[in-house]
PDB file of C-alpha atoms in Angstrom:
ATOM      1  CA  MET A   1     -31.564-105.332  42.787  1.00 59.00           C
ATOM      2  CA  SER A   2     -28.913-107.856  43.442  1.00 63.00           C
ATOM      3  CA  SER A   3     -26.308-109.470  41.070  1.00 74.00           C
ATOM      4  CA  ARG A   4     -26.889-112.975  42.590  1.00 77.00           C
ATOM      5  CA  PRO A   5     -29.339-115.287  41.444  1.00 77.00           C
ATOM      6  CA  SER A   6     -32.157-116.285  43.591  1.00 81.00           C
ATOM      7  CA  ARG A   7     -31.884-119.528  45.441  1.00 82.00           C
ATOM      8  CA  PRO A   8     -34.783-122.217  45.298  1.00 81.00           C
ATOM      9  CA  PRO A   9     -36.630-122.487  49.009  1.00 79.00           C
ATOM     10  CA  ARG A  10     -35.186-124.965  51.327  1.00 79.00           C
ATOM     11  CA  ARG A  11     -37.042-128.221  51.853  1.00 76.00           C
ATOM     12  CA  THR A  12     -38.546-128.812  55.277  1.00 76.00           C
ATOM     13  CA  SER A  13     -38.558-132.337  56.343  1.00 71.00           C
ATOM     14  CA  SER A  14     -40.886-133.681  59.064  1.00 75.00           C
ATOM     15  CA  PHE A  15     -38.284-136.484  59.459  1.00 76.00           C
ATOM     16  CA  ARG A  16     -36.604-136.779  62.883  1.00 77.00           C
ATOM     17  CA  ARG A  17     -33.826-139.031  63.518  1.00 74.00           C
ATOM     18  CA  ARG A  18     -34.290-141.380  66.266  1.00 72.00           C
ATOM     19  CA  ARG A  19     -31.461-141.630  68.953  1.00 68.00           C
ATOM     20  CA  ALA A  20     -30.116-145.230  69.506  1.00 60.00           C
ATOM     21  CA  VAL A  21     -30.826-147.116  72.415  1.00 59.00           C
ATOM     22  CA  ARG A  22     -27.965-147.918  74.931  1.00 54.00           C
ATOM     23  CA  LYS A  23     -26.976-151.596  74.707  1.00 55.00           C
ATOM     24  CA  THR A  24     -25.344-151.774  78.116  1.00 56.00           C
ATOM     25  CA  LYS A  25     -25.333-150.011  81.230  1.00 65.00           C
ATOM     26  CA  CYS A  26     -22.176-148.308  82.598  1.00 73.00           C
ATOM     27  CA  THR A  27     -21.117-149.939  85.488  1.00 74.00           C
ATOM     28  CA  LYS A  28     -18.160-149.423  88.125  1.00 76.00           C
ATOM     29  CA  ASN A  29     -16.512-152.255  87.334  1.00 84.00           C
ATOM     30  CA  ILE A  30     -15.559-152.102  83.799  1.00 85.00           C
ATOM     31  CA  SER A  31     -12.086-152.661  82.796  1.00 89.00           C
ATOM     32  CA  PHE A  32     -10.545-152.462  79.186  1.00 93.00           C
ATOM     33  CA  ASP A  33      -7.309-154.093  78.275  1.00 96.00           C
ATOM     34  CA  TYR A  34      -5.245-153.407  75.131  1.00 95.00           C
ATOM     35  CA  LYS A  35      -4.064-157.142  75.324  1.00 96.00           C
ATOM     36  CA  LYS A  36      -7.584-158.116  74.788  1.00 95.00           C
ATOM     37  CA  PRO A  37      -8.413-157.233  71.177  1.00 95.00           C
ATOM     38  CA  GLU A  38     -11.504-159.618  70.656  1.00 95.00           C
ATOM     39  CA  GLU A  39     -13.403-157.616  73.512  1.00 94.00           C
ATOM     40  CA  LEU A  40     -12.269-154.380  72.003  1.00 95.00           C
ATOM     41  CA  ARG A  41     -13.664-155.040  68.738  1.00 95.00           C
ATOM     42  CA  GLN A  42     -17.236-154.827  69.903  1.00 94.00           C
ATOM     43  CA  TYR A  43     -16.579-151.300  70.416  1.00 94.00           C
ATOM     44  CA  LEU A  44     -15.400-150.599  66.871  1.00 95.00           C
ATOM     45  CA  THR A  45     -17.468-150.097  63.782  1.00 93.00           C
ATOM     46  CA  SER A  46     -17.068-152.311  60.668  1.00 92.00           C
ATOM     47  CA  HIS A  47     -14.800-150.008  59.042  1.00 93.00           C
ATOM     48  CA  GLY A  48     -12.700-149.862  62.249  1.00 93.00           C
ATOM     49  CA  ARG A  49     -13.499-146.426  63.800  1.00 95.00           C
ATOM     50  CA  ILE A  50     -14.477-146.114  67.509  1.00 96.00           C
ATOM     51  CA  LYS A  51     -18.203-145.979  68.239  1.00 95.00           C
ATOM     52  CA  PRO A  52     -19.435-142.893  69.704  1.00 95.00           C
ATOM     53  CA  GLN A  53     -20.399-143.018  73.474  1.00 91.00           C
ATOM     54  CA  ARG A  54     -24.021-142.535  72.905  1.00 88.00           C
ATOM     55  CA  LEU A  55     -23.896-145.935  70.701  1.00 90.00           C
ATOM     56  CA  ASN A  56     -21.664-147.812  73.423  1.00 88.00           C
ATOM     57  CA  GLY A  57     -23.804-146.889  76.289  1.00 87.00           C
ATOM     58  CA  LEU A  58     -20.822-145.862  78.485  1.00 90.00           C
ATOM     59  CA  CYS A  59     -20.266-142.916  80.585  1.00 90.00           C
ATOM     60  CA  ALA A  60     -17.576-140.360  79.531  1.00 91.00           C
ATOM     61  CA  LYS A  61     -15.092-141.812  82.020  1.00 91.00           C
ATOM     62  CA  HIS A  62     -15.041-145.369  80.367  1.00 93.00           C
ATOM     63  CA  GLN A  63     -15.163-144.012  76.923  1.00 95.00           C
ATOM     64  CA  ARG A  64     -11.988-142.112  77.654  1.00 95.00           C
ATOM     65  CA  GLN A  65     -10.653-145.446  78.931  1.00 95.00           C
ATOM     66  CA  LEU A  66     -11.716-147.435  76.000  1.00 96.00           C
ATOM     67  CA  THR A  67     -10.460-144.849  73.741  1.00 97.00           C
ATOM     68  CA  ARG A  68      -6.941-144.983  75.111  1.00 97.00           C
ATOM     69  CA  GLU A  69      -7.011-148.882  75.121  1.00 97.00           C
ATOM     70  CA  ILE A  70      -7.832-148.986  71.572  1.00 97.00           C
ATOM     71  CA  LYS A  71      -5.350-146.668  70.576  1.00 97.00           C
ATOM     72  CA  ARG A  72      -2.667-148.890  72.493  1.00 97.00           C
ATOM     73  CA  ALA A  73      -3.873-151.961  70.942  1.00 97.00           C
ATOM     74  CA  ARG A  74      -3.430-150.262  67.468  1.00 97.00           C
ATOM     75  CA  GLN A  75      -0.093-148.913  68.066  1.00 97.00           C
ATOM     76  CA  LEU A  76       1.205-152.468  69.184  1.00 97.00           C
ATOM     77  CA  ALA A  77      -0.491-154.070  66.204  1.00 95.00           C
ATOM     78  CA  PHE A  78      -3.200-155.792  68.239  1.00 96.00           C
ATOM     79  CA  LEU A  79      -5.879-153.939  66.214  1.00 95.00           C
ATOM     80  CA  PRO A  80      -5.718-152.572  62.621  1.00 93.00           C
ATOM     81  CA  PHE A  81      -6.034-148.947  61.951  1.00 92.00           C
ATOM     82  CA  VAL A  82      -8.423-149.603  58.998  1.00 89.00           C
ATOM     83  CA  VAL A  83     -10.284-152.439  58.474  1.00 83.00           C
ATOM     84  CA  GLU A  84     -10.492-153.456  54.889  1.00 77.00           C
TER      85      GLU A  84
END
């Protein structure tokens, strides 16, 4: 006999989360620039966080470039760190 109280059984849900559909296709000639914050804002959430790669529709290389340029823009005060 154990001294722990028994736990109620876990619920099993039949709900499956649907993957988001890619909005844009990653092309070879995409370039991001920290001096264009209006273009970078489309890759941020309403709270100012960088959207994940599966929502942006970018390949890994371009997602890294985007992240680097957003962080540069934040350091130079072109973009806010937190959106109120």
